[in-house]
PDB file of C-alpha atoms in Angstrom:
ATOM      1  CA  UNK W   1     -12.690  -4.974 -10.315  1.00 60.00           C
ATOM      2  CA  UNK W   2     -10.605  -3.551  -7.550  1.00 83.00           C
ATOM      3  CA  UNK W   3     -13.125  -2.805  -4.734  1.00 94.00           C
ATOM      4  CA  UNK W   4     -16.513  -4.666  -3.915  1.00 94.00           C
ATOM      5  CA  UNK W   5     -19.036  -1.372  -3.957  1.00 95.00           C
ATOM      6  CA  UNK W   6     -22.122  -2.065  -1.947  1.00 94.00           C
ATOM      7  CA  UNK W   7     -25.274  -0.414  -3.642  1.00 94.00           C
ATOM      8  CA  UNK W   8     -25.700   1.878  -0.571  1.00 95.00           C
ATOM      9  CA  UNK W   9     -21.776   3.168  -1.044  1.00 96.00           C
ATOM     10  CA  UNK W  10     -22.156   3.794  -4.812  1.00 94.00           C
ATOM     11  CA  UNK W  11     -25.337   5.480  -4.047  1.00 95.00           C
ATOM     12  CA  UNK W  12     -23.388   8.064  -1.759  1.00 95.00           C
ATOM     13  CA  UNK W  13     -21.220   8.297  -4.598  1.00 95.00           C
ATOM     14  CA  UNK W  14     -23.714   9.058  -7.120  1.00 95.00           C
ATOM     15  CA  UNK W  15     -24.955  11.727  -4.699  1.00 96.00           C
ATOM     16  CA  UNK W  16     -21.756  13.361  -4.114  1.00 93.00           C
ATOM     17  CA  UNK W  17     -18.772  12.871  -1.861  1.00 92.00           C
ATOM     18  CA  UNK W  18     -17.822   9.779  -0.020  1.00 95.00           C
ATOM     19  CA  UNK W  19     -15.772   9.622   3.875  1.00 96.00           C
ATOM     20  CA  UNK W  20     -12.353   8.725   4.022  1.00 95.00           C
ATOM     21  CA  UNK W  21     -14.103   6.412   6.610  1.00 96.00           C
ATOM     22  CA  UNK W  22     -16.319   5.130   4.626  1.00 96.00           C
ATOM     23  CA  UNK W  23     -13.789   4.792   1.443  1.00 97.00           C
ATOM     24  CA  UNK W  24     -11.582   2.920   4.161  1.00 97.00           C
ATOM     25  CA  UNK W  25     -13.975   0.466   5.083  1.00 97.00           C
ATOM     26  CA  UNK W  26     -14.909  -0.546   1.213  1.00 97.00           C
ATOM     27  CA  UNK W  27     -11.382  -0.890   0.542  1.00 97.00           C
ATOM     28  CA  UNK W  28     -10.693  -2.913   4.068  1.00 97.00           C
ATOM     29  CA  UNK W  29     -13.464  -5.140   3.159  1.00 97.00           C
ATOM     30  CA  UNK W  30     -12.585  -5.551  -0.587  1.00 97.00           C
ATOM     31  CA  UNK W  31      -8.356  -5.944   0.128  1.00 97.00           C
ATOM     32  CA  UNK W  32      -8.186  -7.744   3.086  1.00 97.00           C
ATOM     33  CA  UNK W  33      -4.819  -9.046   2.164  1.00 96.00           C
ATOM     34  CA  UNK W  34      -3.386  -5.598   0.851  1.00 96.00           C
ATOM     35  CA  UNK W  35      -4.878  -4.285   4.170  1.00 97.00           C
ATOM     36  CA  UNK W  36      -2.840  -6.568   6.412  1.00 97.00           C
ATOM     37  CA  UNK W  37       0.153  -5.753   4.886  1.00 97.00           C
ATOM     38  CA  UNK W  38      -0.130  -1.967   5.482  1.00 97.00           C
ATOM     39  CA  UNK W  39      -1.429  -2.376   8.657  1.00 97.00           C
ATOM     40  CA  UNK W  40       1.328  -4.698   9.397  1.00 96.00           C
ATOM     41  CA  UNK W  41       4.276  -1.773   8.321  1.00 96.00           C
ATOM     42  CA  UNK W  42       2.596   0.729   9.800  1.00 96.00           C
ATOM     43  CA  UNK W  43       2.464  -0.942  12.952  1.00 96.00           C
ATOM     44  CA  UNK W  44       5.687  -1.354  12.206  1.00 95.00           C
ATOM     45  CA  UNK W  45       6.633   2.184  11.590  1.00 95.00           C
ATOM     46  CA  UNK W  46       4.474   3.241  14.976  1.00 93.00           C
ATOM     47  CA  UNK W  47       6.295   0.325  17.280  1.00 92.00           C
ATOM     48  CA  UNK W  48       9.363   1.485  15.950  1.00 87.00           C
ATOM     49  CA  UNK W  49       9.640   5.498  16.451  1.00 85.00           C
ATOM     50  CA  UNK W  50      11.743   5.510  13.281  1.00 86.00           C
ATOM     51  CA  UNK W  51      11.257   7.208  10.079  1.00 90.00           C
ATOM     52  CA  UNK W  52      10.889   4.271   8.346  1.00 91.00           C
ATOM     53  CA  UNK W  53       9.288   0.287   8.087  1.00 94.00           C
ATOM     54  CA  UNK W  54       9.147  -2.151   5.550  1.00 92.00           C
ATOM     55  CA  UNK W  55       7.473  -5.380   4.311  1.00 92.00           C
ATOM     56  CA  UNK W  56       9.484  -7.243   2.181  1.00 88.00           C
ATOM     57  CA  UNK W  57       7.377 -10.774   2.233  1.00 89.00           C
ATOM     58  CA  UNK W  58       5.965 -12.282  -1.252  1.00 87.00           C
ATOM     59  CA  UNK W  59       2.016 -12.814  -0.953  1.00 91.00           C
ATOM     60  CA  UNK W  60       1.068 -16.260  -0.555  1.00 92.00           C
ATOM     61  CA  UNK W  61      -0.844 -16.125  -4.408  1.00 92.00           C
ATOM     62  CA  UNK W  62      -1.621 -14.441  -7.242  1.00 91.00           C
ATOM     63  CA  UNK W  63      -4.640 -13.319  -5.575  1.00 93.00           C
ATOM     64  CA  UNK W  64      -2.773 -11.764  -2.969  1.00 94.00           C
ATOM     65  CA  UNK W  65      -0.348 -10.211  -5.325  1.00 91.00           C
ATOM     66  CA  UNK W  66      -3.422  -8.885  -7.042  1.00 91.00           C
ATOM     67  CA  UNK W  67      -5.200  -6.835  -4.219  1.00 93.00           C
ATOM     68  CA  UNK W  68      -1.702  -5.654  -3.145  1.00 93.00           C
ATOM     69  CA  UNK W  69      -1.286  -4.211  -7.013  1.00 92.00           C
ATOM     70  CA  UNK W  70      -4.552  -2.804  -6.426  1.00 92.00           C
ATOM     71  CA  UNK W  71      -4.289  -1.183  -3.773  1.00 94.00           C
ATOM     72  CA  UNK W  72      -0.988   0.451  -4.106  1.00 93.00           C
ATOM     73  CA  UNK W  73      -1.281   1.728  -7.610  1.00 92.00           C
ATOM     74  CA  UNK W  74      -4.329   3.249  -7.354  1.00 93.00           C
ATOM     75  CA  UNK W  75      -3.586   7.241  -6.166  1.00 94.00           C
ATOM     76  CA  UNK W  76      -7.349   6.919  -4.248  1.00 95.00           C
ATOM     77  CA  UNK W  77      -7.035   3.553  -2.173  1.00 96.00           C
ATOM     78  CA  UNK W  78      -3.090   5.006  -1.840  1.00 96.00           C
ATOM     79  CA  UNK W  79      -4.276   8.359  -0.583  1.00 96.00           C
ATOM     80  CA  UNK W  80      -6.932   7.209   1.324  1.00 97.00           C
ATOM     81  CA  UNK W  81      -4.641   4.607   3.483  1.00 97.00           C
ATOM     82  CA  UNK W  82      -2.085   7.578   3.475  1.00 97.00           C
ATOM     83  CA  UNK W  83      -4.350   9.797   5.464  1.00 97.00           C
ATOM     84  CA  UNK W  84      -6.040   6.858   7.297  1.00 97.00           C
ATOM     85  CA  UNK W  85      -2.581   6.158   9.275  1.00 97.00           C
ATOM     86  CA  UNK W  86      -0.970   8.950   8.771  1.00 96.00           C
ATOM     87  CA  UNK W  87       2.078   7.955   7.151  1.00 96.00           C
ATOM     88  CA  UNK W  88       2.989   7.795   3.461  1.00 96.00           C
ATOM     89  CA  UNK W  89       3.523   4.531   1.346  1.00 96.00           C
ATOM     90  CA  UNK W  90       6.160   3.676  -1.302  1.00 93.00           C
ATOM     91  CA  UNK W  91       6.125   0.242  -3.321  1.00 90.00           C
ATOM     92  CA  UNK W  92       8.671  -1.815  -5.193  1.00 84.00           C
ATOM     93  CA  UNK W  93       7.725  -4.801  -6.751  1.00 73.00           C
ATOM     94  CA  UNK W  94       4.926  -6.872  -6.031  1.00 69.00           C
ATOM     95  CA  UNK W  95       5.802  -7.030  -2.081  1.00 76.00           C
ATOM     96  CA  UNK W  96       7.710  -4.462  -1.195  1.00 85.00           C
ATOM     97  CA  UNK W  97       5.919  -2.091   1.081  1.00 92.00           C
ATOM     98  CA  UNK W  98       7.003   1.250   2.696  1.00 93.00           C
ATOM     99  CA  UNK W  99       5.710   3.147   5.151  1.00 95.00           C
ATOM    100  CA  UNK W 100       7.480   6.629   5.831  1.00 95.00           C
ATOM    101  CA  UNK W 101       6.554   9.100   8.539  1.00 94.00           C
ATOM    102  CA  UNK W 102       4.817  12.398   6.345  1.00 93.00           C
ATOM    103  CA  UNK W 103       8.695  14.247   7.186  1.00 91.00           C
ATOM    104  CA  UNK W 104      10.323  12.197   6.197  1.00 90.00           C
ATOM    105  CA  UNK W 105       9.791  12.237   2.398  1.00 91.00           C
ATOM    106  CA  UNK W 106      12.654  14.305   2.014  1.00 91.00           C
ATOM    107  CA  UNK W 107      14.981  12.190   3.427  1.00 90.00           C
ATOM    108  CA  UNK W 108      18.017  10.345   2.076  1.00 90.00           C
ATOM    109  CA  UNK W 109      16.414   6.946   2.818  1.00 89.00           C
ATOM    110  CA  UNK W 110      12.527   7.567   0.980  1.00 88.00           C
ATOM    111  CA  UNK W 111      14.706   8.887  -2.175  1.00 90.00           C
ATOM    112  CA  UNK W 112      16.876   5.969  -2.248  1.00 89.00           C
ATOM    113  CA  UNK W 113      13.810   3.408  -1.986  1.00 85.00           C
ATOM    114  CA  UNK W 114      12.036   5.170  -4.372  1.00 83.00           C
ATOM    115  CA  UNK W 115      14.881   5.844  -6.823  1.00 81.00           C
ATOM    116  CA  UNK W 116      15.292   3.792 -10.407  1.00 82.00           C
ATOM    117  CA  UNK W 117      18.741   2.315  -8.536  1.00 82.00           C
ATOM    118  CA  UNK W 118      16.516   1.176  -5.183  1.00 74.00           C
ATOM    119  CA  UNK W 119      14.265  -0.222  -7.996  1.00 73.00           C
ATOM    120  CA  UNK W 120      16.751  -1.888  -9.986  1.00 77.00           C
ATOM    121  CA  UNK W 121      18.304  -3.084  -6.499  1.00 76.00           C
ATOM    122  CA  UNK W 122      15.171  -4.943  -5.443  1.00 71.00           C
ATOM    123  CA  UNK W 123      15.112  -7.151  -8.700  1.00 70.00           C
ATOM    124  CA  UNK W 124      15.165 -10.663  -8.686  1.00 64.00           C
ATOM    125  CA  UNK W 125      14.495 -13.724 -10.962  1.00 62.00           C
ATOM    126  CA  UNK W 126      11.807 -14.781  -8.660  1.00 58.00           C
ATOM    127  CA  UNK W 127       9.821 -11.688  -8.653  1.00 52.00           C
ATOM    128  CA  UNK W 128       9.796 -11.234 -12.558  1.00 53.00           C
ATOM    129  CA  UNK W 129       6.252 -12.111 -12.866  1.00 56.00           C
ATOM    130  CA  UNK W 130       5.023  -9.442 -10.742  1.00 54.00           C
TER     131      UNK W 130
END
């Protein structure tokens, strides 16, 4: 299971729409690992001014890699964290996190990271499993 739904949440869901404040929280409390490590780049991208951060550090276990998996390939914990800080993600791997300013997704740098070569160039033996 990806997120930990409280029965109040899922009732608001069975009801009808659900906050990007309150999807935010469920998937804070659920990921707390994936959570640091995209609050971590985009603090990065915001202390930076640039166009562009990155966190390239392996998670500590498989648990870790698990909630980062989670919470990057699904489009509504993605999208949700997108417009929660207002910057958009990219992944590689299982540890490779992006955070690009919204303008600059057309940029030379966001197609190179997400390209099949910027892929193929962040491959390693020790990252196989992921």
């Amino acid at each position: 299971m990806s997120l930990n739904v409280s029965p109040d949440l899922l009732s608001v869901a069975e009801r009808g729409e659900v906050s990007d404040a309150e999807f935010v929280d469920c998937v804070r409390t659920s990921l707390p690992y994936a959570w640091q490590v995209v609050s971590k780049v985009m603090s990065d991208l915001d202390g930076t001014g640039g166009e562009f951060a990155d966190h390239e550090i392996p998670p500590p276990s498989e648990r870790e890699r698990g909630e980062l998996l989670r919470a990057l390939a699904s489009d509504a914990i993605r999208g949700g964290l997108e417009r929660h800080f207002g910057a958009k993600l990219a992944f590689q791997n299982c540890h490779r996190v992006a955070a690009f300013r919204f303008g600059a997704v057309d940029s030379d740098r966001y197609r190179a990271f997400v390209s099949p070569r910027g892929q193929l160039l962040n491959q390693s033996p020790e990252l196989r499993n992921c």
